[in-house]
Short mmCIF file of C-alpha atoms in Angstrom, two decimals:
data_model
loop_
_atom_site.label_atom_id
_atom_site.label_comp_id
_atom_site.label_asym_id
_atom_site.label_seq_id
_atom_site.Cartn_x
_atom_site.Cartn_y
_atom_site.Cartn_z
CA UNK A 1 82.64 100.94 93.28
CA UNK A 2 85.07 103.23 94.97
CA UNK A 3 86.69 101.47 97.99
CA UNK A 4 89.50 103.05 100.03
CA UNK A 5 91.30 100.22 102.10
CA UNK A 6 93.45 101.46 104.84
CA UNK A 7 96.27 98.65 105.84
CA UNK A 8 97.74 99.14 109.37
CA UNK A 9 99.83 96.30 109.65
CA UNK A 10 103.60 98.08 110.07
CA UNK A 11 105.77 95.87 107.82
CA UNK A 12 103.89 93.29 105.78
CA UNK A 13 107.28 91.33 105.00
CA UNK A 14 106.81 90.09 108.30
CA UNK A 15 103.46 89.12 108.21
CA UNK A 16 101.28 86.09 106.62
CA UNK A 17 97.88 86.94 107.13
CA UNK A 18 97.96 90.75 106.22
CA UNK A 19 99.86 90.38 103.45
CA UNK A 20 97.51 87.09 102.32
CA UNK A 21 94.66 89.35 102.80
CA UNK A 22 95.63 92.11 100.79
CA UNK A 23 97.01 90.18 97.97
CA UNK A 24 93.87 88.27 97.22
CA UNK A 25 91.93 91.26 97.77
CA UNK A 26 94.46 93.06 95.13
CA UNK A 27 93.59 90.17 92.84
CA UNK A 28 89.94 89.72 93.24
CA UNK A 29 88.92 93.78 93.62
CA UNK A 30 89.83 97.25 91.84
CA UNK A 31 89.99 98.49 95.09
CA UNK A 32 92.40 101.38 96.56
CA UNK A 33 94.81 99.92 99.17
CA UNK A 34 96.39 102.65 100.98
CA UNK A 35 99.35 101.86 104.14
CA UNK A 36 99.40 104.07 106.78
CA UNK A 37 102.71 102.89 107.37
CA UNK A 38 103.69 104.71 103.95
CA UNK A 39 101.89 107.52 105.08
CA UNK A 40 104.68 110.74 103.72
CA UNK A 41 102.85 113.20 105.97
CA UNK A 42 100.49 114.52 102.93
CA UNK A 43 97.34 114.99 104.93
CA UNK A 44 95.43 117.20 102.27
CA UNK A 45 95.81 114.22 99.68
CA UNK A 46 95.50 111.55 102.45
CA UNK A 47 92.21 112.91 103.54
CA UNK A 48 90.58 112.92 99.52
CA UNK A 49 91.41 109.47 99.25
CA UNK A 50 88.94 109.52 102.24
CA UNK A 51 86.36 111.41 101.00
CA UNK A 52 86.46 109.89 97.54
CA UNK A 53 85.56 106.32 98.75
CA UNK A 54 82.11 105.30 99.02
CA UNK A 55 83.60 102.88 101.65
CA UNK A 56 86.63 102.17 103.97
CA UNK A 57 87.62 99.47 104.93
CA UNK A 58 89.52 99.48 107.77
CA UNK A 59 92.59 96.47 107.49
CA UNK A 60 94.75 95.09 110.78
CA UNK A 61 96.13 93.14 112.94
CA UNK A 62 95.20 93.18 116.51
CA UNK A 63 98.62 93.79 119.02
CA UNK A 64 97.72 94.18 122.17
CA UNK A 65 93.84 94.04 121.41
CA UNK A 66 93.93 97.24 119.52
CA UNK A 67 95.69 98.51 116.10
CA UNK A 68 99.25 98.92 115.65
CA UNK A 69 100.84 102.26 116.24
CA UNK A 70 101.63 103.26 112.57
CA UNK A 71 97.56 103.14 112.24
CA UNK A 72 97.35 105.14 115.59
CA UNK A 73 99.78 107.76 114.24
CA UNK A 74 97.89 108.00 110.87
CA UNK A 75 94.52 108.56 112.56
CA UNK A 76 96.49 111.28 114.69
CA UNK A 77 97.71 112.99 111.17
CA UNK A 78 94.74 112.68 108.77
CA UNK A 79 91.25 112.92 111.55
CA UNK A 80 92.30 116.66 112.01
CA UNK A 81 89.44 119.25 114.00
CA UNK A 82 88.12 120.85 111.03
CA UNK A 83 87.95 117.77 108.74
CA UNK A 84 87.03 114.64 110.85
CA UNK A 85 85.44 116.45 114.10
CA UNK A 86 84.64 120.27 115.29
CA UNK A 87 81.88 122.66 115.70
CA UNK A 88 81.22 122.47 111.26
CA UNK A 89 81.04 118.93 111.63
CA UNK A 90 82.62 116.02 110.24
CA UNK A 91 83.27 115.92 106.58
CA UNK A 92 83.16 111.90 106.96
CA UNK A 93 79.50 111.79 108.16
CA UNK A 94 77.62 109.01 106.98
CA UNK A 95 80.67 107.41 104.96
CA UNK A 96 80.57 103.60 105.64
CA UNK A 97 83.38 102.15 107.56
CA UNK A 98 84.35 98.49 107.46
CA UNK A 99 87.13 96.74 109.70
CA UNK A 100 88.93 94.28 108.93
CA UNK A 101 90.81 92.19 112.05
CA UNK A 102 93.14 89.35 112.12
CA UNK A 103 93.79 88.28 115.86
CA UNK A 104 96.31 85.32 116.44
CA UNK A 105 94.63 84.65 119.57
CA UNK A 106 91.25 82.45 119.93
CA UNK A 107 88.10 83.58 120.32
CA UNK A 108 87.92 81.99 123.69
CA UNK A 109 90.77 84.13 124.88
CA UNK A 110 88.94 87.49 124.28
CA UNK A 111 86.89 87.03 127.61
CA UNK A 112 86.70 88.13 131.54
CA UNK A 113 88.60 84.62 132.16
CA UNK A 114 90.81 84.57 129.22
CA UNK A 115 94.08 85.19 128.35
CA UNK A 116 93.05 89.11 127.23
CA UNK A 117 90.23 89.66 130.21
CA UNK A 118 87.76 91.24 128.94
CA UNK A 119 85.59 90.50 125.43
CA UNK A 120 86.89 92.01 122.49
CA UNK A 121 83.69 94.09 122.00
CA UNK A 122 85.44 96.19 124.99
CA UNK A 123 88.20 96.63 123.21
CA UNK A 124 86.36 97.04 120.51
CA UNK A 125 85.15 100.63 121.42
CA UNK A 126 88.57 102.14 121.82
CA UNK A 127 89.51 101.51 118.59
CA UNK A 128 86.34 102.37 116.95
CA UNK A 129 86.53 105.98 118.99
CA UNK A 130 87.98 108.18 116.53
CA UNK A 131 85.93 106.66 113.06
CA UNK A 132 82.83 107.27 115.74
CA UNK A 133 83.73 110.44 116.28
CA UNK A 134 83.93 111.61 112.76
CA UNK A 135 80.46 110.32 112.63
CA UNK A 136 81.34 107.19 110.18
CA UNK A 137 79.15 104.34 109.48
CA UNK A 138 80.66 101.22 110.77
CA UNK A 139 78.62 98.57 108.75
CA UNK A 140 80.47 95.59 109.98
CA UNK A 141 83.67 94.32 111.79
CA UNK A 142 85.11 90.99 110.60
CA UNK A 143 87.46 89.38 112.79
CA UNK A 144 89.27 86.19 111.99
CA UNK A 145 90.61 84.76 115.08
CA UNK A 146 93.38 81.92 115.51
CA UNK A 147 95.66 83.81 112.60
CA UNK A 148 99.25 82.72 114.31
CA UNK A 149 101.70 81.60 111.65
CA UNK A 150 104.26 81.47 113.76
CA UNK A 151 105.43 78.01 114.75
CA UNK A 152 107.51 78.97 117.85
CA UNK A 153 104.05 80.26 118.97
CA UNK A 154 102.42 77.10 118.09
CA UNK A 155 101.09 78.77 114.87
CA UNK A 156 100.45 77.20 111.98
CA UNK A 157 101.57 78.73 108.46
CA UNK A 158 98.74 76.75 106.22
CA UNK A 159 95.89 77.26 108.20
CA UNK A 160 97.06 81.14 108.58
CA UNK A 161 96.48 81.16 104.57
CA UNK A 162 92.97 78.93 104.22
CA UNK A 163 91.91 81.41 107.19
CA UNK A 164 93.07 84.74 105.26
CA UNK A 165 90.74 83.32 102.23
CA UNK A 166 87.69 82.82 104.00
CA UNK A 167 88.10 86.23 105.81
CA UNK A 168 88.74 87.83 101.91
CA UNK A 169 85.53 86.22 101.13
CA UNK A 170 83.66 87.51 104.62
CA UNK A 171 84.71 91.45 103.51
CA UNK A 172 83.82 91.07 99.93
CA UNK A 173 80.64 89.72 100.85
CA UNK A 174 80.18 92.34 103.78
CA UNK A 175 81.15 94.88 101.10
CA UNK A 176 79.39 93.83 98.42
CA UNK A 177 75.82 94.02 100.90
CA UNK A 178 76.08 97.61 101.50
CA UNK A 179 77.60 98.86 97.94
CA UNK A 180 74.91 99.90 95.15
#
């Protein structure tokens, strides 16, 4: 099985559940983990990787209920007119698309009354814009809310890692359903 995952998270020294998740899914999975934050401008090569896959999955942490900016700047370089979008089409059409969210916030706080205002399937459809628009199959999101290990923010570094296993287990599983 040929999956492609695509980490956004900008430095994963500084992170717990990112770096949990892709560890145990280096572990469990022959999968392809890519960064866009080691992106070296290579589109050509960048955009095989994409067509190769027979899924993507889609890795990051929310900031400011959408994906950081080195995933924002690799969508930028590698959906170019011509390959993701344009009058011929997009060469991505049909390939399945999986995210993969952590979000330090609850679920609670992703509403019109919460702390973020709106739910985040709002948010939701600005950051699923340009893998819609290269005609990709999103088969599934998986969020894991409540993913704070930082104490000062009254997170908590051992639930942060039992959390980052059961979401491992939600995208293998998610994966696993639409593969074969």
């Amino acid at each position: 099985m040929n999956v492609l995952v695509i980490n956004g998270h900008p430095n994963l020294d500084k992170s717990f559940a990112n770096a949990e998740i892709l560890k145990l899914l280096a572990q469990r999975c022959d999968w392809q983990i890519a960064h866009a934050a080691d992106f070296a401008g290579d589109i050509k090569a960048e955009q095989q990787r994409l067509l190769d896959a027979e899924l993507v999955v889609v890795q990051f942490p929310l900031y400011w209920s959408t994906f950081p900016s080195v995933m924002k700047e690799w969508i930028d370089d590698v959906f170019t007119y011509g390959f993701a979008f344009g009058p011929e089409g997009s060469q991505l059409k049909g390939k399945k698309l999986l995210f993969s969210i952590t979000a330090g916030a609850t679920a609670e706080s992703y509403s019109e009354s919460g702390f973020n205002f709106m739910p985040l399937e709002c948010y939701q459809r600005a950051f699923e814009h340009a893998f819609k628009a290269a005609e990709m199959n999103i088969i599934d999101t998986v969020v894991t809310f409540e993913m704070n290990a930082i104490p000062e923010e009254g997170g908590d570094v051992d639930k942060t890692i039992s959390l980052a296993h059961q979401h491992v287990d939600q995208i293998i599983n998610a994966v696993n359903a639409h593969i074969g």
